[in-house]
Amino acid sequence: PHVEKILKEYDLPLDLKYIPIIESALRPHAASAKGAVGYWQFLKSTGKNHGLRIDSQVDERRNIFKSTHAACRYLKDLEKQFGSYLLAMSAYNMGEYGLNYEIKSQKNNDFFSLYLPLETQRYVFKAISAKLIIENQKSYGFHLKKSDLYPPLTFDKVNFKSDFQIPIAIIANAADIPFKMIKDYNPELRGHYLEKGNIDILMPKGRAKKFKKIFNSRYKNWEQIYKTKFHIVKSGESLIGISNKYQMSFLYLLKINNLSMKSMIHPGDRLLIE
């Protein structure tokens, strides 16, 4: 229902909701050998080109709402470029440059007359098959009761504004839910921390009201402790030198600060050291 609602906002055919089913089976962490990730299987470059944030802390290809908005923008552009949704879906699968090359080479822009890679030839029909089976379940031997179905995702949205990274464990504790549930509701979050800044996250419906009061109290206590647990980078210092100074693992220093082996530090940067 969330995907259908967004498709309606963009005035797109509702049958396009079957694309994420054939792309990922609606699994946020689905990944292909080519590096496509998420519900709609965006490559990193394509996702970024259509407004998705993809970095070491957040991967919005795994967010059902933001990735669906991005997919709708992309499909609208493809339909405008190629003139039909069949060709738009083909371009979505093989890339617009590849499809454009085939159309020009074959001097034909009719989907059913084009000779395309086998995967792309099958792509549209996979979506049609998914539609036929899901909308006519009994005809295909699926006798499902309402209790067999996944319930629609319901949630509360909570906004965080902080100058510090916040451990997701503190958020989960204040909401009285497991750490895993926060990650399940927000699969775009990577690692163990909610980064500093202004961020919205989802949690189970009904948890937000009590959460805010409990979290504010726990956050203040944590903030006081946190302020004593960081190191201000000075000129000439290195990550290895800082890890040695505090007798901590170099890799652990990278992990808790969401850094990589290639990350650069600069004088004035603040590093979490515990």
PDB file of C-alpha atoms in Angstrom:
ATOM      1  CA  PRO A   1       0.000   0.000   0.000  1.00  0.00           C
ATOM      2  CA  HIS A   2       2.876   2.443   0.640  1.00  0.00           C
ATOM      3  CA  VAL A   3       4.293   1.838  -2.846  1.00  0.00           C
ATOM      4  CA  GLU A   4       0.847   2.224  -4.436  1.00  0.00           C
ATOM      5  CA  LYS A   5       0.318   5.547  -2.659  1.00  0.00           C
ATOM      6  CA  ILE A   6       3.617   6.938  -3.983  1.00  0.00           C
ATOM      7  CA  LEU A   7       2.913   5.685  -7.531  1.00  0.00           C
ATOM      8  CA  LYS A   8      -0.401   7.586  -7.404  1.00  0.00           C
ATOM      9  CA  GLU A   9       1.416  10.755  -6.339  1.00  0.00           C
ATOM     10  CA  TYR A  10       3.483  10.579  -9.534  1.00  0.00           C
ATOM     11  CA  ASP A  11       0.480   9.584 -11.681  1.00  0.00           C
ATOM     12  CA  LEU A  12       2.217   6.345 -12.669  1.00  0.00           C
ATOM     13  CA  PRO A  13       0.495   3.018 -13.544  1.00  0.00           C
ATOM     14  CA  LEU A  14      -0.068   1.008 -10.371  1.00  0.00           C
ATOM     15  CA  ASP A  15       1.186  -2.147 -12.091  1.00  0.00           C
ATOM     16  CA  LEU A  16       4.708  -0.737 -11.717  1.00  0.00           C
ATOM     17  CA  LYS A  17       4.469  -1.900  -8.078  1.00  0.00           C
ATOM     18  CA  TYR A  18       5.449  -5.337  -9.381  1.00  0.00           C
ATOM     19  CA  ILE A  19       8.933  -4.095 -10.317  1.00  0.00           C
ATOM     20  CA  PRO A  20      10.320  -4.236  -6.748  1.00  0.00           C
ATOM     21  CA  ILE A  21       8.795  -7.701  -6.392  1.00  0.00           C
ATOM     22  CA  ILE A  22      10.733  -9.086  -9.375  1.00  0.00           C
ATOM     23  CA  GLU A  23      13.802  -6.994  -8.525  1.00  0.00           C
ATOM     24  CA  SER A  24      14.227  -7.821  -4.822  1.00  0.00           C
ATOM     25  CA  ALA A  25      11.227  -9.833  -3.582  1.00  0.00           C
ATOM     26  CA  LEU A  26      10.677  -6.709  -1.419  1.00  0.00           C
ATOM     27  CA  ARG A  27      13.860  -7.349   0.582  1.00  0.00           C
ATOM     28  CA  PRO A  28      15.645  -4.134   1.624  1.00  0.00           C
ATOM     29  CA  HIS A  29      19.074  -5.777   1.838  1.00  0.00           C
ATOM     30  CA  ALA A  30      18.884  -7.593  -1.508  1.00  0.00           C
ATOM     31  CA  ALA A  31      22.089  -7.047  -3.500  1.00  0.00           C
ATOM     32  CA  SER A  32      23.157  -8.140  -6.965  1.00  0.00           C
ATOM     33  CA  ALA A  33      26.574  -9.173  -8.237  1.00  0.00           C
ATOM     34  CA  LYS A  34      26.713  -5.866 -10.136  1.00  0.00           C
ATOM     35  CA  GLY A  35      26.241  -3.811  -6.957  1.00  0.00           C
ATOM     36  CA  ALA A  36      22.534  -3.025  -7.228  1.00  0.00           C
ATOM     37  CA  VAL A  37      20.979  -2.757  -3.757  1.00  0.00           C
ATOM     38  CA  GLY A  38      17.588  -2.405  -2.108  1.00  0.00           C
ATOM     39  CA  TYR A  39      13.923  -2.779  -2.985  1.00  0.00           C
ATOM     40  CA  TRP A  40      14.272  -1.274  -6.464  1.00  0.00           C
ATOM     41  CA  GLN A  41      17.846  -2.514  -7.029  1.00  0.00           C
ATOM     42  CA  PHE A  42      19.527   0.812  -7.706  1.00  0.00           C
ATOM     43  CA  LEU A  43      23.174   0.961  -8.652  1.00  0.00           C
ATOM     44  CA  LYS A  44      25.042   3.489  -6.522  1.00  0.00           C
ATOM     45  CA  SER A  45      25.475   5.986  -9.366  1.00  0.00           C
ATOM     46  CA  THR A  46      21.848   5.751 -10.508  1.00  0.00           C
ATOM     47  CA  GLY A  47      20.555   6.065  -6.949  1.00  0.00           C
ATOM     48  CA  LYS A  48      22.625   9.183  -6.295  1.00  0.00           C
ATOM     49  CA  ASN A  49      21.556  10.697  -9.621  1.00  0.00           C
ATOM     50  CA  HIS A  50      17.926  10.381  -8.486  1.00  0.00           C
ATOM     51  CA  GLY A  51      18.342  11.905  -5.052  1.00  0.00           C
ATOM     52  CA  LEU A  52      19.262   8.993  -2.805  1.00  0.00           C
ATOM     53  CA  ARG A  53      21.856   9.327  -0.097  1.00  0.00           C
ATOM     54  CA  ILE A  54      24.368   6.455  -0.236  1.00  0.00           C
ATOM     55  CA  ASP A  55      27.430   6.551   2.024  1.00  0.00           C
ATOM     56  CA  SER A  56      29.092   4.750   4.929  1.00  0.00           C
ATOM     57  CA  GLN A  57      26.324   5.754   7.365  1.00  0.00           C
ATOM     58  CA  VAL A  58      23.101   5.697   5.340  1.00  0.00           C
ATOM     59  CA  ASP A  59      21.977   3.793   2.244  1.00  0.00           C
ATOM     60  CA  GLU A  60      18.567   5.074   1.199  1.00  0.00           C
ATOM     61  CA  ARG A  61      18.241   2.379  -1.468  1.00  0.00           C
ATOM     62  CA  ARG A  62      17.073   0.269   1.502  1.00  0.00           C
ATOM     63  CA  ASN A  63      14.375   2.754   2.520  1.00  0.00           C
ATOM     64  CA  ILE A  64      11.054   1.756   0.944  1.00  0.00           C
ATOM     65  CA  PHE A  65       9.723   5.336   0.843  1.00  0.00           C
ATOM     66  CA  LYS A  66      12.781   7.206  -0.429  1.00  0.00           C
ATOM     67  CA  SER A  67      13.779   4.500  -2.908  1.00  0.00           C
ATOM     68  CA  THR A  68      10.219   4.364  -4.308  1.00  0.00           C
ATOM     69  CA  HIS A  69      10.192   8.139  -4.799  1.00  0.00           C
ATOM     70  CA  ALA A  70      13.545   7.839  -6.600  1.00  0.00           C
ATOM     71  CA  ALA A  71      12.271   4.953  -8.762  1.00  0.00           C
ATOM     72  CA  CYS A  72       9.172   6.949  -9.697  1.00  0.00           C
ATOM     73  CA  ARG A  73      11.277   9.934 -10.759  1.00  0.00           C
ATOM     74  CA  TYR A  74      13.499   7.624 -12.800  1.00  0.00           C
ATOM     75  CA  LEU A  75      10.592   5.799 -14.465  1.00  0.00           C
ATOM     76  CA  LYS A  76       8.868   9.099 -15.303  1.00  0.00           C
ATOM     77  CA  ASP A  77      12.067  10.286 -16.991  1.00  0.00           C
ATOM     78  CA  LEU A  78      12.440   7.002 -18.895  1.00  0.00           C
ATOM     79  CA  GLU A  79       8.836   7.020 -20.105  1.00  0.00           C
ATOM     80  CA  LYS A  80       9.269  10.604 -21.288  1.00  0.00           C
ATOM     81  CA  GLN A  81      12.503   9.673 -23.086  1.00  0.00           C
ATOM     82  CA  PHE A  82      11.309   6.461 -24.764  1.00  0.00           C
ATOM     83  CA  GLY A  83       7.557   7.054 -25.131  1.00  0.00           C
ATOM     84  CA  SER A  84       6.176   3.919 -23.454  1.00  0.00           C
ATOM     85  CA  TYR A  85       6.245   2.146 -20.116  1.00  0.00           C
ATOM     86  CA  LEU A  86       7.338  -1.122 -21.741  1.00  0.00           C
ATOM     87  CA  LEU A  87      10.462   0.628 -23.027  1.00  0.00           C
ATOM     88  CA  ALA A  88      10.835   2.499 -19.723  1.00  0.00           C
ATOM     89  CA  MET A  89      10.895  -0.835 -17.883  1.00  0.00           C
ATOM     90  CA  SER A  90      13.385  -2.198 -20.413  1.00  0.00           C
ATOM     91  CA  ALA A  91      15.643   0.815 -19.865  1.00  0.00           C
ATOM     92  CA  TYR A  92      15.252   0.410 -16.122  1.00  0.00           C
ATOM     93  CA  ASN A  93      16.632  -3.105 -16.475  1.00  0.00           C
ATOM     94  CA  MET A  94      19.410  -2.625 -19.060  1.00  0.00           C
ATOM     95  CA  GLY A  95      20.126   1.095 -18.750  1.00  0.00           C
ATOM     96  CA  GLU A  96      18.895   3.940 -20.909  1.00  0.00           C
ATOM     97  CA  TYR A  97      22.140   4.195 -22.887  1.00  0.00           C
ATOM     98  CA  GLY A  98      22.049   0.510 -23.817  1.00  0.00           C
ATOM     99  CA  LEU A  99      18.412   0.662 -24.885  1.00  0.00           C
ATOM    100  CA  ASN A 100      18.929   3.871 -26.843  1.00  0.00           C
ATOM    101  CA  TYR A 101      21.825   2.235 -28.693  1.00  0.00           C
ATOM    102  CA  GLU A 102      19.675  -0.780 -29.633  1.00  0.00           C
ATOM    103  CA  ILE A 103      16.793   1.415 -30.825  1.00  0.00           C
ATOM    104  CA  LYS A 104      19.114   3.444 -33.047  1.00  0.00           C
ATOM    105  CA  SER A 105      21.005   0.383 -34.307  1.00  0.00           C
ATOM    106  CA  GLN A 106      17.836  -1.569 -35.122  1.00  0.00           C
ATOM    107  CA  LYS A 107      15.911   1.524 -36.289  1.00  0.00           C
ATOM    108  CA  ASN A 108      12.916   0.323 -34.314  1.00  0.00           C
ATOM    109  CA  ASN A 109      11.278   1.530 -31.101  1.00  0.00           C
ATOM    110  CA  ASP A 110       8.554  -1.091 -30.702  1.00  0.00           C
ATOM    111  CA  PHE A 111       9.234  -3.196 -27.601  1.00  0.00           C
ATOM    112  CA  PHE A 112       7.861  -6.428 -29.131  1.00  0.00           C
ATOM    113  CA  SER A 113       9.966  -6.037 -32.294  1.00  0.00           C
ATOM    114  CA  LEU A 114      13.255  -5.134 -30.626  1.00  0.00           C
ATOM    115  CA  TYR A 115      15.980  -7.722 -30.157  1.00  0.00           C
ATOM    116  CA  LEU A 116      17.229  -7.026 -26.619  1.00  0.00           C
ATOM    117  CA  PRO A 117      19.398  -8.959 -24.130  1.00  0.00           C
ATOM    118  CA  LEU A 118      17.555 -12.079 -22.935  1.00  0.00           C
ATOM    119  CA  GLU A 119      17.306 -10.777 -19.369  1.00  0.00           C
ATOM    120  CA  THR A 120      15.569  -7.618 -20.616  1.00  0.00           C
ATOM    121  CA  GLN A 121      13.298  -9.570 -22.970  1.00  0.00           C
ATOM    122  CA  ARG A 122      12.095 -11.579 -19.984  1.00  0.00           C
ATOM    123  CA  TYR A 123      11.932  -8.600 -17.589  1.00  0.00           C
ATOM    124  CA  VAL A 124       8.544  -7.174 -18.580  1.00  0.00           C
ATOM    125  CA  PHE A 125       7.026 -10.658 -18.658  1.00  0.00           C
ATOM    126  CA  LYS A 126       8.320 -11.387 -15.158  1.00  0.00           C
ATOM    127  CA  ALA A 127       6.348  -8.356 -13.951  1.00  0.00           C
ATOM    128  CA  ILE A 128       3.268  -9.514 -15.873  1.00  0.00           C
ATOM    129  CA  SER A 129       3.628 -12.997 -14.342  1.00  0.00           C
ATOM    130  CA  ALA A 130       3.890 -11.532 -10.835  1.00  0.00           C
ATOM    131  CA  LYS A 131       0.725  -9.504 -11.456  1.00  0.00           C
ATOM    132  CA  LEU A 132      -1.210 -12.494 -12.806  1.00  0.00           C
ATOM    133  CA  ILE A 133      -0.248 -14.763  -9.911  1.00  0.00           C
ATOM    134  CA  ILE A 134      -0.766 -12.235  -7.111  1.00  0.00           C
ATOM    135  CA  GLU A 135      -4.080 -10.936  -8.461  1.00  0.00           C
ATOM    136  CA  ASN A 136      -5.424 -14.443  -9.268  1.00  0.00           C
ATOM    137  CA  GLN A 137      -3.906 -16.466  -6.443  1.00  0.00           C
ATOM    138  CA  LYS A 138      -6.464 -19.262  -6.326  1.00  0.00           C
ATOM    139  CA  SER A 139      -6.079 -19.951 -10.056  1.00  0.00           C
ATOM    140  CA  TYR A 140      -2.416 -20.709  -9.377  1.00  0.00           C
ATOM    141  CA  GLY A 141      -2.982 -22.864  -6.296  1.00  0.00           C
ATOM    142  CA  PHE A 142      -2.479 -20.262  -3.556  1.00  0.00           C
ATOM    143  CA  HIS A 143      -5.329 -20.395  -1.041  1.00  0.00           C
ATOM    144  CA  LEU A 144      -4.254 -17.743   1.464  1.00  0.00           C
ATOM    145  CA  LYS A 145      -6.256 -16.522   4.431  1.00  0.00           C
ATOM    146  CA  LYS A 146      -5.974 -12.987   5.765  1.00  0.00           C
ATOM    147  CA  SER A 147      -3.935 -14.353   8.666  1.00  0.00           C
ATOM    148  CA  ASP A 148      -1.350 -15.711   6.186  1.00  0.00           C
ATOM    149  CA  LEU A 149      -0.538 -12.241   4.828  1.00  0.00           C
ATOM    150  CA  TYR A 150       2.064  -9.789   6.068  1.00  0.00           C
ATOM    151  CA  PRO A 151       0.336  -6.833   7.727  1.00  0.00           C
ATOM    152  CA  PRO A 152       0.951  -3.399   6.158  1.00  0.00           C
ATOM    153  CA  LEU A 153       3.812  -1.511   7.818  1.00  0.00           C
ATOM    154  CA  THR A 154       2.490   0.878  10.464  1.00  0.00           C
ATOM    155  CA  PHE A 155       4.832   3.184  12.329  1.00  0.00           C
ATOM    156  CA  ASP A 156       5.529   6.359  14.267  1.00  0.00           C
ATOM    157  CA  LYS A 157       8.089   8.810  12.902  1.00  0.00           C
ATOM    158  CA  VAL A 158      10.514  10.387  15.383  1.00  0.00           C
ATOM    159  CA  ASN A 159      12.844  13.289  14.626  1.00  0.00           C
ATOM    160  CA  PHE A 160      16.349  13.579  16.104  1.00  0.00           C
ATOM    161  CA  LYS A 161      18.511  16.711  16.170  1.00  0.00           C
ATOM    162  CA  SER A 162      21.943  16.259  17.692  1.00  0.00           C
ATOM    163  CA  ASP A 163      25.511  17.544  17.436  1.00  0.00           C
ATOM    164  CA  PHE A 164      26.716  14.061  18.351  1.00  0.00           C
ATOM    165  CA  GLN A 165      26.326  10.558  16.984  1.00  0.00           C
ATOM    166  CA  ILE A 166      23.673   8.759  19.044  1.00  0.00           C
ATOM    167  CA  PRO A 167      24.019   5.033  19.748  1.00  0.00           C
ATOM    168  CA  ILE A 168      21.033   3.238  18.242  1.00  0.00           C
ATOM    169  CA  ALA A 169      21.056   1.037  21.351  1.00  0.00           C
ATOM    170  CA  ILE A 170      19.993   4.059  23.465  1.00  0.00           C
ATOM    171  CA  ILE A 171      17.104   4.769  21.091  1.00  0.00           C
ATOM    172  CA  ALA A 172      15.993   1.124  21.197  1.00  0.00           C
ATOM    173  CA  ASN A 173      16.255   1.042  24.981  1.00  0.00           C
ATOM    174  CA  ALA A 174      14.155   4.185  25.397  1.00  0.00           C
ATOM    175  CA  ALA A 175      11.529   2.766  23.013  1.00  0.00           C
ATOM    176  CA  ASP A 176      11.598  -0.557  24.925  1.00  0.00           C
ATOM    177  CA  ILE A 177      12.260  -2.538  21.748  1.00  0.00           C
ATOM    178  CA  PRO A 178      15.260  -4.595  20.547  1.00  0.00           C
ATOM    179  CA  PHE A 179      18.105  -2.953  18.645  1.00  0.00           C
ATOM    180  CA  LYS A 180      17.212  -5.267  15.740  1.00  0.00           C
ATOM    181  CA  MET A 181      13.717  -3.775  15.500  1.00  0.00           C
ATOM    182  CA  ILE A 182      15.087  -0.269  15.005  1.00  0.00           C
ATOM    183  CA  LYS A 183      17.287  -1.642  12.212  1.00  0.00           C
ATOM    184  CA  ASP A 184      14.356  -3.564  10.691  1.00  0.00           C
ATOM    185  CA  TYR A 185      12.188  -0.421  10.609  1.00  0.00           C
ATOM    186  CA  ASN A 186      15.100   1.662   9.285  1.00  0.00           C
ATOM    187  CA  PRO A 187      17.151  -0.670   7.055  1.00  0.00           C
ATOM    188  CA  GLU A 188      18.898   2.327   5.478  1.00  0.00           C
ATOM    189  CA  LEU A 189      20.849   2.924   8.727  1.00  0.00           C
ATOM    190  CA  ARG A 190      24.334   1.391   8.668  1.00  0.00           C
ATOM    191  CA  GLY A 191      26.378   0.574  11.744  1.00  0.00           C
ATOM    192  CA  HIS A 192      25.512   1.158  15.397  1.00  0.00           C
ATOM    193  CA  TYR A 193      25.071   4.929  15.487  1.00  0.00           C
ATOM    194  CA  LEU A 194      22.582   7.527  14.315  1.00  0.00           C
ATOM    195  CA  GLU A 195      24.742  10.228  12.809  1.00  0.00           C
ATOM    196  CA  LYS A 196      24.702  13.843  13.975  1.00  0.00           C
ATOM    197  CA  GLY A 197      22.318  16.243  12.273  1.00  0.00           C
ATOM    198  CA  ASN A 198      18.568  16.271  11.646  1.00  0.00           C
ATOM    199  CA  ILE A 199      17.237  12.752  10.964  1.00  0.00           C
ATOM    200  CA  ASP A 200      13.829  11.034  11.032  1.00  0.00           C
ATOM    201  CA  ILE A 201      13.542   7.375  11.964  1.00  0.00           C
ATOM    202  CA  LEU A 202      10.605   4.988  12.177  1.00  0.00           C
ATOM    203  CA  MET A 203       9.549   2.819  15.105  1.00  0.00           C
ATOM    204  CA  PRO A 204       6.527   0.593  15.809  1.00  0.00           C
ATOM    205  CA  LYS A 205       3.179   2.377  15.969  1.00  0.00           C
ATOM    206  CA  GLY A 206       2.327   3.651  19.444  1.00  0.00           C
ATOM    207  CA  ARG A 207       5.917   3.826  20.739  1.00  0.00           C
ATOM    208  CA  ALA A 208       6.641   7.509  20.072  1.00  0.00           C
ATOM    209  CA  LYS A 209       4.522   9.088  22.824  1.00  0.00           C
ATOM    210  CA  LYS A 210       6.237   7.475  25.817  1.00  0.00           C
ATOM    211  CA  PHE A 211       9.551   7.308  23.998  1.00  0.00           C
ATOM    212  CA  LYS A 212      10.169  11.061  23.824  1.00  0.00           C
ATOM    213  CA  LYS A 213      10.035  11.615  27.571  1.00  0.00           C
ATOM    214  CA  ILE A 214      12.194   8.581  28.397  1.00  0.00           C
ATOM    215  CA  PHE A 215      14.710   9.302  25.633  1.00  0.00           C
ATOM    216  CA  ASN A 216      15.224  12.959  26.594  1.00  0.00           C
ATOM    217  CA  SER A 217      16.195  11.918  30.128  1.00  0.00           C
ATOM    218  CA  ARG A 218      18.551   9.162  28.989  1.00  0.00           C
ATOM    219  CA  TYR A 219      20.042  11.267  26.228  1.00  0.00           C
ATOM    220  CA  LYS A 220      21.013  14.064  28.650  1.00  0.00           C
ATOM    221  CA  ASN A 221      22.802  11.578  30.898  1.00  0.00           C
ATOM    222  CA  TRP A 222      24.534   9.974  27.920  1.00  0.00           C
ATOM    223  CA  GLU A 223      25.507  13.357  26.452  1.00  0.00           C
ATOM    224  CA  GLN A 224      27.340  14.340  29.630  1.00  0.00           C
ATOM    225  CA  ILE A 225      29.321  11.098  29.550  1.00  0.00           C
ATOM    226  CA  TYR A 226      29.889  11.306  25.796  1.00  0.00           C
ATOM    227  CA  LYS A 227      31.493  14.773  25.992  1.00  0.00           C
ATOM    228  CA  THR A 228      34.386  13.318  27.972  1.00  0.00           C
ATOM    229  CA  LYS A 229      34.930  10.511  25.457  1.00  0.00           C
ATOM    230  CA  PHE A 230      36.295  12.294  22.412  1.00  0.00           C
ATOM    231  CA  HIS A 231      39.638  13.569  21.142  1.00  0.00           C
ATOM    232  CA  ILE A 232      40.159  16.856  19.274  1.00  0.00           C
ATOM    233  CA  VAL A 233      42.573  16.268  16.394  1.00  0.00           C
ATOM    234  CA  LYS A 234      45.717  18.411  16.516  1.00  0.00           C
ATOM    235  CA  SER A 235      48.054  19.344  13.662  1.00  0.00           C
ATOM    236  CA  GLY A 236      50.341  16.465  12.683  1.00  0.00           C
ATOM    237  CA  GLU A 237      48.285  13.721  14.348  1.00  0.00           C
ATOM    238  CA  SER A 238      47.305  10.504  12.568  1.00  0.00           C
ATOM    239  CA  LEU A 239      44.602   7.931  13.203  1.00  0.00           C
ATOM    240  CA  ILE A 240      47.206   5.299  14.101  1.00  0.00           C
ATOM    241  CA  GLY A 241      48.908   7.708  16.505  1.00  0.00           C
ATOM    242  CA  ILE A 242      45.597   8.557  18.186  1.00  0.00           C
ATOM    243  CA  SER A 243      44.668   4.874  18.560  1.00  0.00           C
ATOM    244  CA  ASN A 244      48.087   4.190  20.127  1.00  0.00           C
ATOM    245  CA  LYS A 245      47.706   7.169  22.489  1.00  0.00           C
ATOM    246  CA  TYR A 246      44.486   5.746  23.937  1.00  0.00           C
ATOM    247  CA  GLN A 247      45.682   2.114  23.752  1.00  0.00           C
ATOM    248  CA  MET A 248      42.795   1.140  21.518  1.00  0.00           C
ATOM    249  CA  SER A 249      42.550  -0.888  18.340  1.00  0.00           C
ATOM    250  CA  PHE A 250      43.059   1.150  15.176  1.00  0.00           C
ATOM    251  CA  LEU A 251      40.161  -0.702  13.497  1.00  0.00           C
ATOM    252  CA  TYR A 252      37.900  -0.060  16.496  1.00  0.00           C
ATOM    253  CA  LEU A 253      38.702   3.684  16.295  1.00  0.00           C
ATOM    254  CA  LEU A 254      37.669   3.616  12.624  1.00  0.00           C
ATOM    255  CA  LYS A 255      34.487   1.682  13.352  1.00  0.00           C
ATOM    256  CA  ILE A 256      33.102   3.857  16.148  1.00  0.00           C
ATOM    257  CA  ASN A 257      33.748   6.994  14.086  1.00  0.00           C
ATOM    258  CA  ASN A 258      32.301   5.579  10.850  1.00  0.00           C
ATOM    259  CA  LEU A 259      35.659   6.005   9.103  1.00  0.00           C
ATOM    260  CA  SER A 260      37.421   3.841   6.530  1.00  0.00           C
ATOM    261  CA  MET A 261      41.076   3.017   5.922  1.00  0.00           C
ATOM    262  CA  LYS A 262      41.130   5.813   3.339  1.00  0.00           C
ATOM    263  CA  SER A 263      39.527   8.478   5.570  1.00  0.00           C
ATOM    264  CA  MET A 264      41.390  11.735   6.168  1.00  0.00           C
ATOM    265  CA  ILE A 265      41.350  13.683   9.436  1.00  0.00           C
ATOM    266  CA  HIS A 266      42.010  17.378   9.937  1.00  0.00           C
ATOM    267  CA  PRO A 267      42.920  19.617  12.896  1.00  0.00           C
ATOM    268  CA  GLY A 268      39.780  20.389  14.886  1.00  0.00           C
ATOM    269  CA  ASP A 269      37.977  17.164  13.994  1.00  0.00           C
ATOM    270  CA  ARG A 270      36.350  15.413  16.949  1.00  0.00           C
ATOM    271  CA  LEU A 271      36.913  11.657  17.265  1.00  0.00           C
ATOM    272  CA  LEU A 272      35.018   9.360  19.577  1.00  0.00           C
ATOM    273  CA  ILE A 273      37.552   7.362  21.557  1.00  0.00           C
ATOM    274  CA  GLU A 274      35.300   5.122  23.693  1.00  0.00           C
TER     275      GLU A 274
END
